[in-house]
Coordinates of C-alpha atoms and ligand atoms in Angstrom, one line a residue:
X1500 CA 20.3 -26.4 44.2
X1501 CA 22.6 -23.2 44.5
X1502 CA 20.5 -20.2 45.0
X1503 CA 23.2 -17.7 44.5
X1504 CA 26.6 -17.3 42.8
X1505 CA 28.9 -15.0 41.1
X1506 CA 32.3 -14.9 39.3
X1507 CA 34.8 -12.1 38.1
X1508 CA 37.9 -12.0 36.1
X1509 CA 41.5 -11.7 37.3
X1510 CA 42.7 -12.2 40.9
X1511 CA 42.1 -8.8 41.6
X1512 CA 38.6 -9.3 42.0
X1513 CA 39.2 -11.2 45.1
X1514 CA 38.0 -8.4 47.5
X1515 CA 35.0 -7.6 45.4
X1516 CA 33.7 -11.4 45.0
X1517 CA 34.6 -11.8 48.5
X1518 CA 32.5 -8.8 49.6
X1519 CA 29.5 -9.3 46.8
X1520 CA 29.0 -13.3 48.0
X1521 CA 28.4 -11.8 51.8
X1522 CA 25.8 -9.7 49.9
X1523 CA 23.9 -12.4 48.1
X1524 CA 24.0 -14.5 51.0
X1525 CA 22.0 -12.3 52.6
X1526 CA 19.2 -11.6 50.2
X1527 CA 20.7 -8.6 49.1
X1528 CA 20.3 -7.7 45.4
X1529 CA 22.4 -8.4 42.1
X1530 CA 22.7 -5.1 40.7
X1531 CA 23.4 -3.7 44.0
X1532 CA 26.4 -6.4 44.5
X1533 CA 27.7 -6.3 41.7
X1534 CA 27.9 -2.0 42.0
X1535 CA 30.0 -2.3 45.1
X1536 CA 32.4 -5.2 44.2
X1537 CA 33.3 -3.2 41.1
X1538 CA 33.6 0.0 42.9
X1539 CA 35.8 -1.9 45.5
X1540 CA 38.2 -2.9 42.0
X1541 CA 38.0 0.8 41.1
X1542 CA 39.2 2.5 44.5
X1543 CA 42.2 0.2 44.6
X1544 CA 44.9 1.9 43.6
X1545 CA 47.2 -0.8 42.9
X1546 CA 44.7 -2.3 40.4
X1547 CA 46.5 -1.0 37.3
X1548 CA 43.9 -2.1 35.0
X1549 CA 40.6 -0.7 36.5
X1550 CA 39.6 3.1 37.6
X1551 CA 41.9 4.5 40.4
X1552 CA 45.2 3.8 39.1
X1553 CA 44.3 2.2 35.7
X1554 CA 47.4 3.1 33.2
X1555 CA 47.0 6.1 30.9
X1556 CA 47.0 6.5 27.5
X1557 CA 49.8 7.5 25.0
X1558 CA 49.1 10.9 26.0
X1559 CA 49.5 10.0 29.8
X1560 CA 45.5 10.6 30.0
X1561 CA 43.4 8.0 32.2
X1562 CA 40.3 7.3 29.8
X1563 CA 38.1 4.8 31.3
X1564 CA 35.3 2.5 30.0
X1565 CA 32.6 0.9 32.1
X1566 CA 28.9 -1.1 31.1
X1567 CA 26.6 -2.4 33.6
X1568 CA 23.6 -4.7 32.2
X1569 CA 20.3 -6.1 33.5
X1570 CA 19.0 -9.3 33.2
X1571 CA 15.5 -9.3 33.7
X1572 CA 14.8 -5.9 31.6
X1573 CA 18.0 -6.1 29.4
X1574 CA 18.5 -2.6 30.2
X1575 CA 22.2 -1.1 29.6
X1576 CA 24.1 1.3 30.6
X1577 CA 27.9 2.2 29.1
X1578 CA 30.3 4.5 29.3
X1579 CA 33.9 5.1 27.7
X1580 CA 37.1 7.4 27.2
X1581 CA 35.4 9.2 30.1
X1582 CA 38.1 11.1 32.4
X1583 CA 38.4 12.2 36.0
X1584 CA 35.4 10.2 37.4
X1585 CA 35.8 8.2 40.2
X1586 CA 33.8 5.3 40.2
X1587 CA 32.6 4.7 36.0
X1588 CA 30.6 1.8 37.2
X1589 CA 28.4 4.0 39.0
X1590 CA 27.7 6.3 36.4
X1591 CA 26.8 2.9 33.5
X1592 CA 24.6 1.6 36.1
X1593 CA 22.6 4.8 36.1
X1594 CA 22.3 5.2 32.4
X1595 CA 21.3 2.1 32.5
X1596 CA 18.1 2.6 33.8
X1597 CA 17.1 5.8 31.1
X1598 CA 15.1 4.8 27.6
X1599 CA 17.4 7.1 25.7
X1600 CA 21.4 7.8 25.4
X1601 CA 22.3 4.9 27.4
X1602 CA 25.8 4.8 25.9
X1603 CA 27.8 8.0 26.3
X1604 CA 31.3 8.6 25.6
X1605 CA 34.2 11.5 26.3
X1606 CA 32.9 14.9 26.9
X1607 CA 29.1 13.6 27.0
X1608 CA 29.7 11.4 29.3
X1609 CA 31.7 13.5 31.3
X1610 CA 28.8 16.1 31.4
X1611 CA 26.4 13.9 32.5
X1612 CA 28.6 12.4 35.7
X1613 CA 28.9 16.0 36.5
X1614 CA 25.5 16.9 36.1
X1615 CA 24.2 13.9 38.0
X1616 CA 26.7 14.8 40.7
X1617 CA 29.2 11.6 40.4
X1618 CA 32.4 12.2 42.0
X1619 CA 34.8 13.7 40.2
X1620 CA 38.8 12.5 40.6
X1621 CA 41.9 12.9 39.0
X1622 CA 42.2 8.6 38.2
X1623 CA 46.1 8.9 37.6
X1624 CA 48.4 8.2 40.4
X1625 CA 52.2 8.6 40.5
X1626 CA 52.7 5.0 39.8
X1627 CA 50.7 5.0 36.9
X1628 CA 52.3 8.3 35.7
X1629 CA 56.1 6.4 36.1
X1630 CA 55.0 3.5 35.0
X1631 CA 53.6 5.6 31.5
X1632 CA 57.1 7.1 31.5
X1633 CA 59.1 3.9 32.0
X1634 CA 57.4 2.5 29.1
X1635 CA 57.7 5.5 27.2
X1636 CA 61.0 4.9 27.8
X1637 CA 61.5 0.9 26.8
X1638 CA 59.5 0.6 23.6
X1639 CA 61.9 4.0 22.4
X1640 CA 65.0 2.1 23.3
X1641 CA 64.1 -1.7 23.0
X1642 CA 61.3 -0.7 19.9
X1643 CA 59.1 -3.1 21.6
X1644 CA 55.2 -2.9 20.8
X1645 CA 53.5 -0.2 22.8
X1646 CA 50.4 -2.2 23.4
X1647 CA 50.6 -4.1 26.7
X1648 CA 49.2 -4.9 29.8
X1649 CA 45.5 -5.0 30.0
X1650 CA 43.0 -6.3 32.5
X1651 CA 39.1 -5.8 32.9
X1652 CA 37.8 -6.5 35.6
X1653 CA 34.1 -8.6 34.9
X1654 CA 32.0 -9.6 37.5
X1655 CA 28.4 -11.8 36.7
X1656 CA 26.3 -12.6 39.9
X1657 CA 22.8 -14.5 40.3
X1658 CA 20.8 -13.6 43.1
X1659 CA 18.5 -15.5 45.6
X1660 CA 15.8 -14.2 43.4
X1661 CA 17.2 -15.5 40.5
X1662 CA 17.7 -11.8 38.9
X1663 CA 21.3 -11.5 36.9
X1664 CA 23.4 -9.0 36.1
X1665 CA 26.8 -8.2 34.8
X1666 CA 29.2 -5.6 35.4
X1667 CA 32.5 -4.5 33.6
X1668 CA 35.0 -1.4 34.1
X1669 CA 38.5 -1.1 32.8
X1670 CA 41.3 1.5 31.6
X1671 CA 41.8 -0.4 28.4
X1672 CA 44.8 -1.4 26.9
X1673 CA 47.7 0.5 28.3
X1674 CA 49.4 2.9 25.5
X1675 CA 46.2 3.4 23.5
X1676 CA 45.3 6.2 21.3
X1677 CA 43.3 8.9 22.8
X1678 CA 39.6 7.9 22.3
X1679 CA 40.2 4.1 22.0
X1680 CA 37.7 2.0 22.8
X1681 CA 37.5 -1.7 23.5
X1682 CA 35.3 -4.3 23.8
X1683 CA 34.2 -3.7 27.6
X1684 CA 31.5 -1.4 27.4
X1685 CA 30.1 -2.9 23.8
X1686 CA 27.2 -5.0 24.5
X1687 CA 27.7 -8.5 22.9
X1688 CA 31.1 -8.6 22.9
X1689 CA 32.5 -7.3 26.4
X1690 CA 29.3 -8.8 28.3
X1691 CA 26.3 -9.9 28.1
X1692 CA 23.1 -11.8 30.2
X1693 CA 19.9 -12.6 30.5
X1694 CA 18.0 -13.5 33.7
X1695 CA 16.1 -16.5 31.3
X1696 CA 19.6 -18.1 30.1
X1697 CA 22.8 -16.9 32.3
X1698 CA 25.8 -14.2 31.3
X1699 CA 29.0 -13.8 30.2
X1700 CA 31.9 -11.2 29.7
X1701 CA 35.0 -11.1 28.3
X1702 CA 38.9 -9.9 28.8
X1703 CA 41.6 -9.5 26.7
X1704 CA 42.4 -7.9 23.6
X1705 CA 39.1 -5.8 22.7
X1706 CA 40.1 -5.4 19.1
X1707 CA 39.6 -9.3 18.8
X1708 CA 36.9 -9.9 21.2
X1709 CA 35.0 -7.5 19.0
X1710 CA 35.0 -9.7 16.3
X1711 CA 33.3 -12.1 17.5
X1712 CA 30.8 -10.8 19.8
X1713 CA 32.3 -13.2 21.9
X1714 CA 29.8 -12.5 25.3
X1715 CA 26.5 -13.0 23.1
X1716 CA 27.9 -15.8 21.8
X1717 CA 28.4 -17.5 24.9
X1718 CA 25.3 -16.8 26.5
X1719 CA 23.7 -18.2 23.3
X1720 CA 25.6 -21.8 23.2
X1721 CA 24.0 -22.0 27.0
X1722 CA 20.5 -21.5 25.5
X1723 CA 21.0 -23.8 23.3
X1724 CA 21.7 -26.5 26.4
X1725 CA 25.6 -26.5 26.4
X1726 CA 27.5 -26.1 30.1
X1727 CA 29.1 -22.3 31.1
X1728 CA 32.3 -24.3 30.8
X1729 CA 31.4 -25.8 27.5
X1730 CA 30.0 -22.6 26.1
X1731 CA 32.6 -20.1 26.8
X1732 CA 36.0 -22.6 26.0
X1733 CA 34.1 -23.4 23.1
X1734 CA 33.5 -19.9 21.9
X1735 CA 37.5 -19.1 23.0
X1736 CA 38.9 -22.4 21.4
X1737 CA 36.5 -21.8 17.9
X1738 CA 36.9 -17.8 17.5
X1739 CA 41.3 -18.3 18.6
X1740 CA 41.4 -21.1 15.7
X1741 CA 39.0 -18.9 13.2
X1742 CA 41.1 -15.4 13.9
X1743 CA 44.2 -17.5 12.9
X1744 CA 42.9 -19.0 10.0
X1745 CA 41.8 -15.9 8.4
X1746 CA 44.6 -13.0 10.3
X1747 CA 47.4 -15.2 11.4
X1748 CA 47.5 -14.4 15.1
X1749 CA 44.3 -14.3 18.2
X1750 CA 44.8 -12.2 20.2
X1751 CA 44.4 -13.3 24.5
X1752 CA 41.1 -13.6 24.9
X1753 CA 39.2 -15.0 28.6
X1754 CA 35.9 -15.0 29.3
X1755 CA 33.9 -15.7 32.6
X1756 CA 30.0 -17.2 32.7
X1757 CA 27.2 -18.0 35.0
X1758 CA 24.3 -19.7 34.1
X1759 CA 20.7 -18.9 35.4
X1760 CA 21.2 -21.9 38.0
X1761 CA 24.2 -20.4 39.2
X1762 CA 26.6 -23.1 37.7
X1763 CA 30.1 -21.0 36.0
X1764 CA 32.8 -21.7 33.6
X1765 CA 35.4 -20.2 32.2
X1766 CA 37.2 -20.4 28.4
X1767 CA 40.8 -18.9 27.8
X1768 CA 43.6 -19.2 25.1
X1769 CA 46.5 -17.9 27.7
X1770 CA 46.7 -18.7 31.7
X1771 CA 44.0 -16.7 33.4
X1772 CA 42.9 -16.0 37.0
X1773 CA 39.8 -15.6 37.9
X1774 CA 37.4 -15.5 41.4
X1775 CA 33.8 -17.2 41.8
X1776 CA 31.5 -18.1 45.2
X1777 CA 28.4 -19.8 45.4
X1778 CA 27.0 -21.3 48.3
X1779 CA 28.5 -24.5 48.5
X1780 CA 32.6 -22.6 47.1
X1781 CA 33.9 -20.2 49.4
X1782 CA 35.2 -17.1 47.4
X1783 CA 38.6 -17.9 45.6
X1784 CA 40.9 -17.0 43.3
X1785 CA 41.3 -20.2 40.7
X1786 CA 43.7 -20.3 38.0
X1787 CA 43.0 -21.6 34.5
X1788 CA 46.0 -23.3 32.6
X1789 CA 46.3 -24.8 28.9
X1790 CA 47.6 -28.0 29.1
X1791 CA 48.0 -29.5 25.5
X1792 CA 45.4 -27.3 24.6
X1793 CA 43.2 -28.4 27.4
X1794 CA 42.0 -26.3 29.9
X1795 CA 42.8 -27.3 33.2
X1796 CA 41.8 -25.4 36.5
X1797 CA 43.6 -24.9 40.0
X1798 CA 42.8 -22.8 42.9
X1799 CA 45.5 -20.5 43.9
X1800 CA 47.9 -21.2 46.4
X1801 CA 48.9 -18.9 49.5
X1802 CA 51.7 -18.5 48.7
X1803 CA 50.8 -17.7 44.8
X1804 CA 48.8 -14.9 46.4
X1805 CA 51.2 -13.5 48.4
X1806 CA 54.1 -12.8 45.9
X1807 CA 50.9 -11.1 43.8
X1808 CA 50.2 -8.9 46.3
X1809 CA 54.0 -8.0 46.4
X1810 CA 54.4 -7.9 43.2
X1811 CA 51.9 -5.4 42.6
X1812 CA 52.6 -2.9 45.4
X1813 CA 56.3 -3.2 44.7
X1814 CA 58.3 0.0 44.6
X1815 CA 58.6 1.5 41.2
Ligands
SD4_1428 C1 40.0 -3.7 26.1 N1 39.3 -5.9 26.8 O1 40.0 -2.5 26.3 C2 39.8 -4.7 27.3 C3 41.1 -4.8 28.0 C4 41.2 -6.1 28.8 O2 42.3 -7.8 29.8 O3 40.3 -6.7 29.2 N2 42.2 -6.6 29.1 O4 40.3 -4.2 25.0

């Protein structure tokens, strides 16, 4: 029986999950792991998504949104639209542990980091900053939607102890509207878990993700007995078919979960990369795939991971 595992969206996690497994192999706690793999997503500059880095919003402003949950006490922590913080993770995993104002946003949150002496950091680099003006640039002269390129980073881990926990941390979609929120630091919908079932969190368009509180919903198929993998396609596959019956369009939705024996799956509607290590799976970066609407699941390549890495350090 596996006595520890954890998963994370996106190949950028790789580092983190790859750090966090060395943790829980040695005893070391959930909540603790899954604060430093996060962090580790969050320093990385060339993580456009998450913290250092992340792209702006219309204004050119970095606003960030984090959440950090408990499994065992169910306690919660969020922050969002919060600016020049380094590490938002940090300062959701803290709320998490008060009774009161565990969700703060903007200027509160802002004066609480500073009060509770988080570090503060200007979060927008020049690459983000041409980046913001390159698009600024295309959607004037191609008219093209402004809403584009988005990735949370989501970790879930289960430690030898069997405690869970589940962390998420993101910039949001790039071009938002000042004060935008999505679904990643909404309980329910960006994350979710419980210690007595297993977790899950989500990635992708917030706006949709929202609507169908798609993190509780998949943590509540695997109380009712169905597989991570069952519950979180599932919840994808039903939720795509039901936002097109009644809007049109679903947006890209993916969404990562652990059960409480440290078993994970996975459910997407686009191609998805994700990381997961338990005992008996080194850390790797697998990629999920719809073929004729079925999922199907690879691990990476080398060479797949190379041209990433140059892709996303290439010069701007
Ligand atoms: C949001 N769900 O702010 C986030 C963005 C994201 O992959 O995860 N993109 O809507």
């Amino acid at each position: 029986m596996r006595t520890w595992g954890m998963i994370a969206t996106w190949r950028m996690a790789i580092e983190g999950v790859t750090l966090g497994s060395e943790m829980l192999k040695n005893g070391e706690k959930c909540q603790d792991v899954l604060e430093k793999a996060v962090m580790f997503v969050e320093d990385y500059p060339f993580y456009k998504s998450v913290g250092y880095g992340g792209l702006p919003n219309e204004e050119c402003e970095v606003e960030l949104d984090a959440a950090f949950m408990d499994g065992k006490t169910l306690s919660i922590g969020a922050v969002a639209s919060i600016k020049d913080f380094k590490n938002p993770i940090s300062i959701a995993r803290k709320l998490s542990a008060d009774r009161y104002n565990i969700f703060l946003v903007g200027a509160g949150a802002e004066s609480y980091a500073h009060k509770n002496g988080f570090v503060r950091q200007n979060m927008l680099t020049e690459r983000a900053r041409k980046t913001w003006e390159l698009r600024v640039k295309e959607i004037k002269e191609k008219n093209l939607s402004p809403y584009d390129g988005h990735d949370t980073v989501c970790m879930i881990a289960i430690d030898q102890e069997k405690d869970m926990a589940v962390a998420t941390s993101t910039s949001g979609l790039f071009m938002k509207k000042k004060g935008r929120v999505g679904d990643s630091p909404v309980s329910g919908s960006g994350f979710y878990v419980d210690n007595e079932i297993g977790g899950a969190a989500a990635t992708g368009l917030g706006e949709d993700i929202m609507k169908g509180c798609l993190s509780y919903e998949v943590v509540q198929r695997m109380k009712k007995g169905e597989t991570p993998q069952e519950a979180a396609q599932g919840a994808v596959d039903e939720f795509s078919k039901e936002l097109i019956k009644r809007r049109g369009k679903a947006g890209e939705i993916s969404i990562v979960a652990l059960n409480n024996k440290g078993d994970w799956g996975i459910g997407t509607n686009v191609e998805f990369t994700f990381c997961a290590a338990t005992p008996t799976e080194q850390p790797k970066v697998y990629i999920a795939k719809l073929v004729d609407g079925k999922v199907n699941i690879e691990i990476t390549s080398e060479e797949y991971m190379r041209a990433y890495k140059e892709k996303i350090q290439r010069e701007i």
